[in-house]
Short mmCIF file of C-alpha atoms and ligand atoms in Angstrom, two decimals:
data_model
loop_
_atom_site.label_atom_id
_atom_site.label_comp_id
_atom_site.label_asym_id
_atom_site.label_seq_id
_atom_site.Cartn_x
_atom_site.Cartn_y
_atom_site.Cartn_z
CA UNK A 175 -22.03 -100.60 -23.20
CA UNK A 176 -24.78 -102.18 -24.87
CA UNK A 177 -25.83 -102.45 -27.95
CA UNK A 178 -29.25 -99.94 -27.80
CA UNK A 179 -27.01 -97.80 -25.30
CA UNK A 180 -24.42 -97.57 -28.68
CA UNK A 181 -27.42 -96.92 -31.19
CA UNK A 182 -28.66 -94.35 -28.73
CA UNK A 183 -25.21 -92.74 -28.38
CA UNK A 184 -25.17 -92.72 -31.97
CA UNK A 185 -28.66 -91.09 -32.69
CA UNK A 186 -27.59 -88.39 -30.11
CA UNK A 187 -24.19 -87.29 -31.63
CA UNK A 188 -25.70 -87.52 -35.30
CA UNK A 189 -25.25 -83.70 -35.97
CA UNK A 190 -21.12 -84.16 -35.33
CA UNK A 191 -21.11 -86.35 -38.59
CA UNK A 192 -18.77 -88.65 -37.02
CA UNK A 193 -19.40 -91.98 -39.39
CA UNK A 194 -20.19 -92.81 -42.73
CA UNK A 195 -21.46 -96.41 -42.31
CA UNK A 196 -22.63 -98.13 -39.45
CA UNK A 197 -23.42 -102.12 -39.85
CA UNK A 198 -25.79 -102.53 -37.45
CA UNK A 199 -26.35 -106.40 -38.16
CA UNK A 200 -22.53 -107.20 -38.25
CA UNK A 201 -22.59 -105.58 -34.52
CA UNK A 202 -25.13 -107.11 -32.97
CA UNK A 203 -23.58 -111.06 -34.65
CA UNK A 204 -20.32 -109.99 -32.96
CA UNK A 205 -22.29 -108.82 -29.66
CA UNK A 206 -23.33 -112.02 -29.32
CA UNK A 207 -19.92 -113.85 -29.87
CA UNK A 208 -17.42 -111.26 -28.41
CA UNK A 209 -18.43 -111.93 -24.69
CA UNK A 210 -13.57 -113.03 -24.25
CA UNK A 211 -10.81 -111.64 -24.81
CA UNK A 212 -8.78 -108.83 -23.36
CA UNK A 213 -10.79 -105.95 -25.37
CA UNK A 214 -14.40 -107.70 -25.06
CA UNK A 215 -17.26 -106.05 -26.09
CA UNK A 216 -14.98 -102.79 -26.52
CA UNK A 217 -16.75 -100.79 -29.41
CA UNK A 218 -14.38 -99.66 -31.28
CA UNK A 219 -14.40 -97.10 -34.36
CA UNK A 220 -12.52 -97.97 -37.57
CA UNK A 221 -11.54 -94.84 -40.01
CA UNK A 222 -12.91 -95.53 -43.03
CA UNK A 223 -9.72 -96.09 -45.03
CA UNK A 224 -8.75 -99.00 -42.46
CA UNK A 225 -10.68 -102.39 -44.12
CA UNK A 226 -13.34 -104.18 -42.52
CA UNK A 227 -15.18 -107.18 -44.52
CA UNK A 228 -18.29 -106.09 -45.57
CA UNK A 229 -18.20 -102.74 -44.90
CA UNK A 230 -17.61 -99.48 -46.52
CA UNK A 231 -14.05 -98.25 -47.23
CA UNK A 232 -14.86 -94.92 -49.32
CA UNK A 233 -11.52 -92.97 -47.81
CA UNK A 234 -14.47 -90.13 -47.63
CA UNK A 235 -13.92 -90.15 -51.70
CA UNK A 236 -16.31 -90.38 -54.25
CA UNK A 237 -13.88 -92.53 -56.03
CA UNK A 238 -14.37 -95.29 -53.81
CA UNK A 239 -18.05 -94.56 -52.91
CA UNK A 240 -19.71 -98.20 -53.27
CA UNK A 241 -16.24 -99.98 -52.24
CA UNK A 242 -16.94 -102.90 -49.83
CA UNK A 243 -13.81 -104.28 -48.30
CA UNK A 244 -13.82 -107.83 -49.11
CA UNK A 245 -11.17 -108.84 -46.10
CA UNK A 246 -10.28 -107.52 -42.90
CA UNK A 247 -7.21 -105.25 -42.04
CA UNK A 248 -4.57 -107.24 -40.00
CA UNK A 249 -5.20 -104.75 -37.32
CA UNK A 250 -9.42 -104.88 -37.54
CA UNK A 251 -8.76 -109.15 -37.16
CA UNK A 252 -6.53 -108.72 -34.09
CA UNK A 253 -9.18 -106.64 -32.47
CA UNK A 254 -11.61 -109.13 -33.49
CA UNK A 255 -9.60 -112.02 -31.75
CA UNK A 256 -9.28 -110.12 -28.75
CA UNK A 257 -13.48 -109.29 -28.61
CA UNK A 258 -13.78 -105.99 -29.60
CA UNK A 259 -17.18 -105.21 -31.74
CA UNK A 260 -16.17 -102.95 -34.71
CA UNK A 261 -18.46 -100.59 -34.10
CA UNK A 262 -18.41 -98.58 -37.49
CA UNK A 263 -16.67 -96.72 -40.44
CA UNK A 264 -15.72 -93.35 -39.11
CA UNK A 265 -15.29 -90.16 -41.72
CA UNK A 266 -12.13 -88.70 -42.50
CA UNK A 267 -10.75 -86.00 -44.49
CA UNK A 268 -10.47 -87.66 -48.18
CA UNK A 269 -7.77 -90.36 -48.21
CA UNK A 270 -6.34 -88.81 -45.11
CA UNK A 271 -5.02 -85.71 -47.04
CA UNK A 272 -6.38 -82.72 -44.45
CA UNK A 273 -5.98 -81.17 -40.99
CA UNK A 274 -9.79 -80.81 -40.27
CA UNK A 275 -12.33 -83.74 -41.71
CA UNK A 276 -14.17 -81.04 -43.91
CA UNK A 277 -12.27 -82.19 -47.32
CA UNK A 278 -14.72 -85.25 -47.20
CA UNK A 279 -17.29 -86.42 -50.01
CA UNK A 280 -19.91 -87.20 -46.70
CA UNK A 281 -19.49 -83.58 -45.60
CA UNK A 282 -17.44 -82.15 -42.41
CA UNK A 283 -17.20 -83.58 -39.10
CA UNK A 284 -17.66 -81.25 -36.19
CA UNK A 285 -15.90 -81.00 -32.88
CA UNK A 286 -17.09 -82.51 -30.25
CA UNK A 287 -16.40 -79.94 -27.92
CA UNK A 288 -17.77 -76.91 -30.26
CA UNK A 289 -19.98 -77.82 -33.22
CA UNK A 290 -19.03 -74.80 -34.44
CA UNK A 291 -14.84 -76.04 -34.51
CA UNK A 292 -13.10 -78.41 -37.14
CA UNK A 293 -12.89 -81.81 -35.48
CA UNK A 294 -9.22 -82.21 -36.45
CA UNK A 295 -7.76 -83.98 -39.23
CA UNK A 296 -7.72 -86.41 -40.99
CA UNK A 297 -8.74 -89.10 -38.27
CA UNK A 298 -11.81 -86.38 -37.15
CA UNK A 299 -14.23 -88.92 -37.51
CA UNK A 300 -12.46 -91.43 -35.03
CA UNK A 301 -10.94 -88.55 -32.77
CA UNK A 302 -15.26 -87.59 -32.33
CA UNK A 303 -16.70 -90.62 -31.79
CA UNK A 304 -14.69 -91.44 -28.79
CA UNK A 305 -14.86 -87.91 -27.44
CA UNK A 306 -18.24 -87.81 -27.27
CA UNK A 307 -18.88 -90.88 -26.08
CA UNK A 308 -19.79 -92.91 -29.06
CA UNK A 309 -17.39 -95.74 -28.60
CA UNK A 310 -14.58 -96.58 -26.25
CA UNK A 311 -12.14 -96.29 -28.71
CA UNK A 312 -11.18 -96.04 -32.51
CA UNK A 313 -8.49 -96.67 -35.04
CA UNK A 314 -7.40 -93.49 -37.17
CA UNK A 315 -3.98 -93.06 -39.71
CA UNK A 316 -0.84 -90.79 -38.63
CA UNK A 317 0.85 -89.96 -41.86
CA UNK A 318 1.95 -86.57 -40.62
CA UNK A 319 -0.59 -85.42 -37.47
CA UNK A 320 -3.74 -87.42 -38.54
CA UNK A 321 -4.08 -88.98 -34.99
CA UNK A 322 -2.65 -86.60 -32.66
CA UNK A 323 -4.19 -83.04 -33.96
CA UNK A 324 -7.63 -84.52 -34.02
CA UNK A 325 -6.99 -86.18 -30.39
CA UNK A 326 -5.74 -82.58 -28.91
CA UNK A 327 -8.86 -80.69 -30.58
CA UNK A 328 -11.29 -82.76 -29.06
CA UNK A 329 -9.96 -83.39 -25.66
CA UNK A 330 -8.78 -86.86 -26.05
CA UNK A 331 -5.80 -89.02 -26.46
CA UNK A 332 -4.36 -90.24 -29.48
CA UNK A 333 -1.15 -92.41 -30.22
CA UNK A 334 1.34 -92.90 -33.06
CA UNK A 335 3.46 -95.98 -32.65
CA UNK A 336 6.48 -96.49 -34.45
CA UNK A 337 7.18 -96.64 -37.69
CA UNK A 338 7.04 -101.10 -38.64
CA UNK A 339 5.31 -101.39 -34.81
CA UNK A 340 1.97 -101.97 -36.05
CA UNK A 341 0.91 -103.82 -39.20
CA UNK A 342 -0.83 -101.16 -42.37
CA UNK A 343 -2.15 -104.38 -44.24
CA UNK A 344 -5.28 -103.32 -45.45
CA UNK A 345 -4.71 -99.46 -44.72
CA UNK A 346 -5.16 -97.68 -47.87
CA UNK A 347 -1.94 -96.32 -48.70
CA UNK A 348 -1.22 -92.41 -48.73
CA UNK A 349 2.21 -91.30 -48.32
CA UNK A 350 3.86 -95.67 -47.24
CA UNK A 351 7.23 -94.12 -46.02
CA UNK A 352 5.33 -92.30 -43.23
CA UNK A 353 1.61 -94.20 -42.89
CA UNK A 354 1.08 -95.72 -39.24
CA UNK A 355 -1.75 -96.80 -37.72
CA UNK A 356 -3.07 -95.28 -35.02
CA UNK A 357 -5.22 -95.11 -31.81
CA UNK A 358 -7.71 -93.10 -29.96
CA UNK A 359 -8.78 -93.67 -26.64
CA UNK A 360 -10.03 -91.77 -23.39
CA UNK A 361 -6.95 -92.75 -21.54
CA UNK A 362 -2.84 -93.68 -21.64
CA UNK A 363 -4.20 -97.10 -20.27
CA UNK A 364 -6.44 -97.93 -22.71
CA UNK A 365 -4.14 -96.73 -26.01
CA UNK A 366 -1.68 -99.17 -24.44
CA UNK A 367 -4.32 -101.75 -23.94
CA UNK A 368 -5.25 -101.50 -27.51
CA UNK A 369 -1.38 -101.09 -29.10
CA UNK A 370 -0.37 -104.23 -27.31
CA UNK A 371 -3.23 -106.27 -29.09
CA UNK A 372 -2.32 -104.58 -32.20
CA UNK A 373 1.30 -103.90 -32.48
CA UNK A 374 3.44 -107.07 -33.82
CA UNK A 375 5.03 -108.44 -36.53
CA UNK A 376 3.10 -109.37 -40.20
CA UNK A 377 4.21 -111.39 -43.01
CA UNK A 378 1.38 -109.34 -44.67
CA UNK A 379 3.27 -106.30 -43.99
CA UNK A 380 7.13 -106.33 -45.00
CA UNK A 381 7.55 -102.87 -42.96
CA UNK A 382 6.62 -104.64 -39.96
CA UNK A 383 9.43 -105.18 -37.31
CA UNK A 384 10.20 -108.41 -35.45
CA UNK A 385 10.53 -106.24 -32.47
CA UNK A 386 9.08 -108.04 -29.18
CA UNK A 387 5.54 -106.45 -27.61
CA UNK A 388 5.39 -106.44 -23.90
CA UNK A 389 1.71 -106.07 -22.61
CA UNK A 390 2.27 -102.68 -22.13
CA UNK A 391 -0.71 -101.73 -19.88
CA UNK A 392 1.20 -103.92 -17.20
CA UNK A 393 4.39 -101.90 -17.25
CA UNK A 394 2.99 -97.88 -16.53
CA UNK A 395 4.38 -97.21 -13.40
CA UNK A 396 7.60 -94.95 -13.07
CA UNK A 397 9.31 -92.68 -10.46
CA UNK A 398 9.20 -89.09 -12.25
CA UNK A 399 12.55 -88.76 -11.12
CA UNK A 400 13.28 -91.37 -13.96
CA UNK A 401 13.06 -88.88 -16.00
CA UNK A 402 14.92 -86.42 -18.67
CA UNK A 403 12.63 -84.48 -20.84
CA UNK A 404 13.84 -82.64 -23.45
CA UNK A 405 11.97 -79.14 -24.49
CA UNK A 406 13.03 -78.55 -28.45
CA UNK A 407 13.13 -74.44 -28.20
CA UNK A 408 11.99 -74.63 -32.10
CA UNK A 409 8.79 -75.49 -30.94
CA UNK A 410 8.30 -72.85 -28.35
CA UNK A 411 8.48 -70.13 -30.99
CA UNK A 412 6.24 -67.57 -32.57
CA UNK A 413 3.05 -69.22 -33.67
CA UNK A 414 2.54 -70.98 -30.83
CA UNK A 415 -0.91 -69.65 -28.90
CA UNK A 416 -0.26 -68.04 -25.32
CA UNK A 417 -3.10 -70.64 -23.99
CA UNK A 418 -1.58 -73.60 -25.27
CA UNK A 419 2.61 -72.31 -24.39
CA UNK A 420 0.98 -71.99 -21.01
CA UNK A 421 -1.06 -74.91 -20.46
CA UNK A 422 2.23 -76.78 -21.81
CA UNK A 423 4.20 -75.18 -19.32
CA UNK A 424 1.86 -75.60 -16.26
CA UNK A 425 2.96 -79.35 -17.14
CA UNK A 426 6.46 -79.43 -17.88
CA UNK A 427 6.33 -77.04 -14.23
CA UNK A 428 4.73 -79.99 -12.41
CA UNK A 429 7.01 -82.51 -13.46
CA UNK A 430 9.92 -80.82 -12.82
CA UNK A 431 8.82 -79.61 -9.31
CA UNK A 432 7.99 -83.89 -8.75
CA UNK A 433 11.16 -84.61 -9.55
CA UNK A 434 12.14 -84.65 -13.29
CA UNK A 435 15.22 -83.10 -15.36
CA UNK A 436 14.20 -80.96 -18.03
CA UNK A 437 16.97 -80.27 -20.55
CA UNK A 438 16.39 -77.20 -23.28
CA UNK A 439 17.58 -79.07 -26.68
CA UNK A 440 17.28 -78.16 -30.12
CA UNK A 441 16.34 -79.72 -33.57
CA UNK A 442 17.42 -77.51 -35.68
CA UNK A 443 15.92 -78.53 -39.07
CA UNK A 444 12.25 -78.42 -37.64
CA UNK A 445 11.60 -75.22 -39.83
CA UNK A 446 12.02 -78.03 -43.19
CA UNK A 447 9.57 -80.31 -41.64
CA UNK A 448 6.67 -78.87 -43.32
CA UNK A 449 8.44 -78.27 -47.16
CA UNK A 450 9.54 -81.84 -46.84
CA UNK A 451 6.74 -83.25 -45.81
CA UNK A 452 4.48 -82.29 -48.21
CA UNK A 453 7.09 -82.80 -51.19
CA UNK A 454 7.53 -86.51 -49.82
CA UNK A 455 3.83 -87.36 -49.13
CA UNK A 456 2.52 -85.67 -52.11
CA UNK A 457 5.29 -88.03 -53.80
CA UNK A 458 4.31 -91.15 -52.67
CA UNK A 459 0.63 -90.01 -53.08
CA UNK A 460 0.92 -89.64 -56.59
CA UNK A 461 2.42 -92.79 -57.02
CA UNK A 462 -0.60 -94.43 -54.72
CA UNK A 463 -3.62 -93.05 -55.95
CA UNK A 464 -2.30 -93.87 -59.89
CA UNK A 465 -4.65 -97.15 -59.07
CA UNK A 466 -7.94 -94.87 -59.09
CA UNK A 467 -8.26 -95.06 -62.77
CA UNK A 468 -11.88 -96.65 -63.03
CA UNK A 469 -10.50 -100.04 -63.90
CA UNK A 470 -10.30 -101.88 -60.75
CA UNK A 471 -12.09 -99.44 -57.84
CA UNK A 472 -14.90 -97.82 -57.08
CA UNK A 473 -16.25 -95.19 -59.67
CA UNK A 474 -15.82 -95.70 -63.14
CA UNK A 475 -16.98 -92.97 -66.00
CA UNK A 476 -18.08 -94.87 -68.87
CA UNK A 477 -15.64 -94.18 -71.66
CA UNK A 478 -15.76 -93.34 -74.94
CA UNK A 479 -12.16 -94.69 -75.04
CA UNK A 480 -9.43 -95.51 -72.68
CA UNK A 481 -7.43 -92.02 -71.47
CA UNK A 482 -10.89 -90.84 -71.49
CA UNK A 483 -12.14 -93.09 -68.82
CA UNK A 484 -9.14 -92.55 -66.80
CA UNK A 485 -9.28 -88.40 -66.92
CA UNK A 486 -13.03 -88.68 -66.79
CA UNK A 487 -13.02 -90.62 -63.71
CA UNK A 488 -10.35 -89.12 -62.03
CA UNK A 489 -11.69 -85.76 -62.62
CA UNK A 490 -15.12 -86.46 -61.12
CA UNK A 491 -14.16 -88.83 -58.40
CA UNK A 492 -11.05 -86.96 -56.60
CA UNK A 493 -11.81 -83.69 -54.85
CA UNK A 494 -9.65 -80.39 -55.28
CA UNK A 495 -7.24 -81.23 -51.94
CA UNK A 496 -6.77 -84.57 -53.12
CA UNK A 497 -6.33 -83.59 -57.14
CA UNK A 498 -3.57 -81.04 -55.57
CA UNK A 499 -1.41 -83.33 -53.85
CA UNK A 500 -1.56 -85.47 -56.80
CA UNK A 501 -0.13 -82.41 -59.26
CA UNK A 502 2.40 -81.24 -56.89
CA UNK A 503 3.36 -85.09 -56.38
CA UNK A 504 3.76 -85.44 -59.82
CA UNK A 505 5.60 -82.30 -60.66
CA UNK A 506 8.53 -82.84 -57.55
CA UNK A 507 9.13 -86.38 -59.21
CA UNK A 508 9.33 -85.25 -62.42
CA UNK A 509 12.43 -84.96 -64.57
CA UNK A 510 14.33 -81.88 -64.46
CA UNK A 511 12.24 -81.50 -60.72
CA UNK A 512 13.86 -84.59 -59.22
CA UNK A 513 16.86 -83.71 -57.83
CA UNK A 514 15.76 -80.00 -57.18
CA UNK A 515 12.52 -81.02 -54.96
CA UNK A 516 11.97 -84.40 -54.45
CA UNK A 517 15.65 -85.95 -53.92
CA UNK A 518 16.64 -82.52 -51.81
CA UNK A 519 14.12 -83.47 -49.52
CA UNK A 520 15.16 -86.36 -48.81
CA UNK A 521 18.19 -85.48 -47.79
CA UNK A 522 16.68 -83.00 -45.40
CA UNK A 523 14.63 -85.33 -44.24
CA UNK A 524 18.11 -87.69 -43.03
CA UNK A 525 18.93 -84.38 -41.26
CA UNK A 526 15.93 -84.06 -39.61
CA UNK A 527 15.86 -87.87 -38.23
CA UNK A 528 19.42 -87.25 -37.13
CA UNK A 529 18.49 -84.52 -35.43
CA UNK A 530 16.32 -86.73 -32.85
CA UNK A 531 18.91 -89.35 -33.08
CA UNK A 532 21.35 -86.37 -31.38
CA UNK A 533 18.72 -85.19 -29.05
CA UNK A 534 17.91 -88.59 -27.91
CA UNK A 535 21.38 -89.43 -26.90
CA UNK A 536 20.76 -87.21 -23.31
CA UNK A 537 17.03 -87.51 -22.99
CA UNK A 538 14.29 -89.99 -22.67
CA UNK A 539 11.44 -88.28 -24.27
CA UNK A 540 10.54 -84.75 -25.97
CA UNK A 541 7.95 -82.86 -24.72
CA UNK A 542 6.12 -80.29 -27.50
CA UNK A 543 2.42 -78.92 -27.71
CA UNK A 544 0.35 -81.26 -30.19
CA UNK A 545 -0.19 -78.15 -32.34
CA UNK A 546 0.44 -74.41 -32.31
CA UNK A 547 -3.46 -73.31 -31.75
CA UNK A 548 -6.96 -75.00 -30.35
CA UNK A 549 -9.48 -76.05 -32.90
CA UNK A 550 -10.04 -73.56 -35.43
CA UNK A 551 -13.30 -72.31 -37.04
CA UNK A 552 -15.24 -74.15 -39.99
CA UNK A 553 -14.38 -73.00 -43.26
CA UNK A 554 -11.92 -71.11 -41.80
CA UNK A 555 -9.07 -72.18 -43.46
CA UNK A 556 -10.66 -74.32 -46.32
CA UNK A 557 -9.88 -72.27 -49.37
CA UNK A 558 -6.07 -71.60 -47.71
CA UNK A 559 -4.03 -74.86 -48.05
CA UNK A 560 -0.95 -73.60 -46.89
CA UNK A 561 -2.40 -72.35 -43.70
CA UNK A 562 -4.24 -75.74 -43.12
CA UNK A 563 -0.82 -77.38 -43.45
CA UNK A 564 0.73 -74.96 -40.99
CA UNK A 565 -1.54 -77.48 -38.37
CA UNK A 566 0.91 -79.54 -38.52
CA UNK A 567 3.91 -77.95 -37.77
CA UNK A 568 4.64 -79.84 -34.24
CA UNK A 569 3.76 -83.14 -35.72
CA UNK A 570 5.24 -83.98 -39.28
CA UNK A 571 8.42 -84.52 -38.12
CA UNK A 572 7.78 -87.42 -35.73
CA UNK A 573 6.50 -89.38 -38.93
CA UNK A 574 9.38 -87.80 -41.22
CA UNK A 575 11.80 -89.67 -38.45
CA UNK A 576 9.47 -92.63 -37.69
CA UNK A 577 9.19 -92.18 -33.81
CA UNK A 578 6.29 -93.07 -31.59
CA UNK A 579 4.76 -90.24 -29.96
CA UNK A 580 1.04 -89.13 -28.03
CA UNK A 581 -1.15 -86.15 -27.59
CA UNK A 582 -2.46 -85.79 -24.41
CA UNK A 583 -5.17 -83.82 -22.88
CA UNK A 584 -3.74 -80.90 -20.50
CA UNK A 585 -6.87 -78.26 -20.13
CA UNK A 586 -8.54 -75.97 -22.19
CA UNK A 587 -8.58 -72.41 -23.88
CA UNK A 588 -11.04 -69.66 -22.60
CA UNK A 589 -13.15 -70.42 -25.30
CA UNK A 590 -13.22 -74.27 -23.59
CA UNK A 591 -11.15 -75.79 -26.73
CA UNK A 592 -8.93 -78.48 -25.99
CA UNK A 593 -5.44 -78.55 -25.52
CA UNK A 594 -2.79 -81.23 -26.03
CA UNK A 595 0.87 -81.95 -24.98
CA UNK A 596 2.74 -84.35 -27.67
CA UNK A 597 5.21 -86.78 -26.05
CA UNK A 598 8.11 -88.15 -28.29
CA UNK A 599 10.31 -91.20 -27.73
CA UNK A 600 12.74 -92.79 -29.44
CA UNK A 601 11.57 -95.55 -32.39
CA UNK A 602 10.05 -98.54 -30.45
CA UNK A 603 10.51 -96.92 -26.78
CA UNK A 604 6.01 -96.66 -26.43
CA UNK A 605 6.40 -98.32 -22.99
CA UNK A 606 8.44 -94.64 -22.51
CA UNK A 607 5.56 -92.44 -23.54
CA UNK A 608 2.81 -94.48 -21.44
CA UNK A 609 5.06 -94.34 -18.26
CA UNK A 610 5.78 -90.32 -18.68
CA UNK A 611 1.87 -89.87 -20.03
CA UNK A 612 0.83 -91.80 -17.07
CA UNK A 613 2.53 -89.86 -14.66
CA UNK A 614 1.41 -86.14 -16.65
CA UNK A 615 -2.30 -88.13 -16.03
CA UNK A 616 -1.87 -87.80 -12.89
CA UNK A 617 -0.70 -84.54 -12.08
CA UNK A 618 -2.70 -82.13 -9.98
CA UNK A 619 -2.01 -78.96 -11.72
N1 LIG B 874 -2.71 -83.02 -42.15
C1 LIG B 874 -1.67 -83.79 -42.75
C2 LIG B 874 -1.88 -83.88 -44.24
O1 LIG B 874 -2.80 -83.30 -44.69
C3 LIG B 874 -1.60 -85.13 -42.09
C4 LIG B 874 -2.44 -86.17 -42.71
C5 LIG B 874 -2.32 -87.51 -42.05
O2 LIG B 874 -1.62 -87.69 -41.05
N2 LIG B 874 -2.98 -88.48 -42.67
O3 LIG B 874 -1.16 -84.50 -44.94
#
């Protein structure tokens, strides 16, 4: 693509609301220079809680409105080294906390498919550049879905690596025991393309896992017969849309008729995943945003003293979604709470990882739907938090347990709304899930 072909693109999807800064100079420098490398002249979307020097890095917040980065992510200078052009800041529900990129300070995103549909959340931004065309691919956050949901309501796909594959220096932390870096692309090749210039270890990042990176774009071919699948019967339940069981199915059909084993297995603490999610994330969020006092970042409310600076500014620059995590974060952590909320889950959360351990002793990979509907209306479910969170019913747990896992496009609704199938390997198997989403690619049905 060129660089008036990428302006163009951009004029035409304006409406969708897909970025919230756009450095037109820095991309036409690194036009010019970016001619090598495995991922040259790629354009490729950043969210804009992933840091880029120079640019924006709001989180969608008003807190961090006029924030310039002033270094580059580990993950933005490995795609520099490898030629990509960063091709802009991409909006996002505010600091990742939402299932549908309308909780942002720039306004909602739209989907790409529907204007009249949520783009996702919180990577919308990211998931609706690349499905309509914008750029080739962007980077987005997966603390519990933020990759994935958006990827299956637009009709794309969109990966979650491992937990410690792929460095979150210069990620704005939300909820650090679960926060991964992400990717969306327009095909399995190209998310492996991208995770194998990405992925590695980074003395930058202590999380980060000495674990070897094969180029995994060279290593997608498999026999389906390879293959045992494992279909968790918790996530076939009630909740689950009749268009997306079925366009599931129509899959899991086609593989087994070409050759795979598909085991029924259970996980049966899935119906915790969502309570202990959002006691753990809120957790760690409250801890994270404490920084957003006015001092250091971003907005500051000129004080008449000190606590009034810090309630002042945090009052004005949070919005209500984010404000709520930090309260409910606050009150699971605190004494006489602890050991009731906070410490309960995370025992639940052992049994939930152990649960995959189990399942993962006789099969290769999980198949589940990405989520239990298509993309749902704007304002829809805005002023209803608990229903929002019920989005991400199919995906929390993969970041509760740290496992790698990828929505994939498999059809549409009658209303034309996007589908997606969610793939699930064991912790640093990726090369697993690009083999079996390779061969689902590929089916006819
Ligand atoms: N929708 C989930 C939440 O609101 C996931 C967010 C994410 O993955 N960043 O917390």
């Amino acid at each position: 693509m060129t660089i008036s072909d990428f302006l163009e693109r951009v004029q035409n999807a304006k409406p969708l609301n897909a970025f919230i800064s756009i450095d037109q100079t820095h991309i036409r420098e690194q036009y010019e220079k970016q001619a090598e490398g495995s991922l040259a002249r790629v354009f490729i979307g950043i969210k804009d809680n992933i840091s880029v020097q120079g640019q924006t890095l709001s989180c969608a917040s008003h807190i961090l409105e006029n924030f310039i980065s002033p270094y580059d992510a580990t993950v933005v200078k490995k795609l520099k080294n490898a030629g990509a052009i960063i091709a802009g800041k991409t909006n996002m529900d505010e600091f990742a906390m939402g299932s549908s990129s309308e909780y942002s300070h720039y306004s909602a995103v739209r989907n790409a498919v529907h204007p009249e549909y949520v783009a996702g959340g919180s990577s919308g931004g990211s998931a609706v550049a690349v499905a309509a065309g914008v750029v080739d691919a962007a980077l987005g956050s997966d603390t519990g879905g933020s990759v994935r949901q958006p990827a299956s309501y637009n009709g794309i796909v969109g990966m979650k690596p491992t937990y410690g594959r792929v460095s979150r220096y210069g990620l704005v932390a939300f909820a650090s025991s679960l926060d991964q870096i992400g990717i969306m692309s327009t095909s399995v090749e190209n998310s492996a393309k991208i995770l194998e210039v990405i992925a590695g270890e980074d003395p930058l990042d202590a999380t980060t896992v000495p674990e070897p990176v094969r180029t995994f774009s060279k290593n997608m071919e498999s026999q389906v017969s390879d293959w045992k699948i494992g279909l968790p019967k918790e996530y076939f339940t009630e909740g689950l849309s009749e268009s997306v069981r079925q366009a599931v199915n129509t899959k899991v059909e086609a593989l087994k008729a070409a050759g795979a084993t598909i085991v029924p297995i259970s996980l049966p603490h899935t119906e915790y995943a969502i309570s202990i999610y959002y006691i753990i994330t809120s957790a760690e969020a409250s801890s994270n945003l404490a920084r957003y006092d006015g001092v250091r970042y971003g907005l500051r409310h000129e004080p008449s003293d000190l606590m009034d600076m810090y309630t002042q500014t945090r009052a004005n620059g949070f919005g209500s979604e984010v404000k709520r995590r930090i309260m409910l974060g606050t009150y699971v952590l605190s004494s006489g709470y602890y050991d009731a909320y906070y410490d309960k889950a995370q025992r639940v959360r052992r049994l939930l990882q152990s649960d995959f351990t189990q399942a993962f002793q006789s099969v290769d990979a999980i198949i589940t739907p990405t989520t239990p509907t298509t993309a749902f209306k704007r304002g829809e479910k805005i002023d209803d938090p608990l229903a929002m969170y019920l989005n991400d019913i199919y995906t929390v747990s993969v970041n509760l347990a740290g496992l790698p896992a990828v929505s994939l496009p498999v059809g549409t609704d009658d209303k034309g709304l996007p589908i997606g199938l969610q793939i699930i390997a064991p912790a640093f198997k990726e090369e697993t899930i690009f083999k079996i989403g390779t061969l689902i690619e590929r089916l006819k049905s």
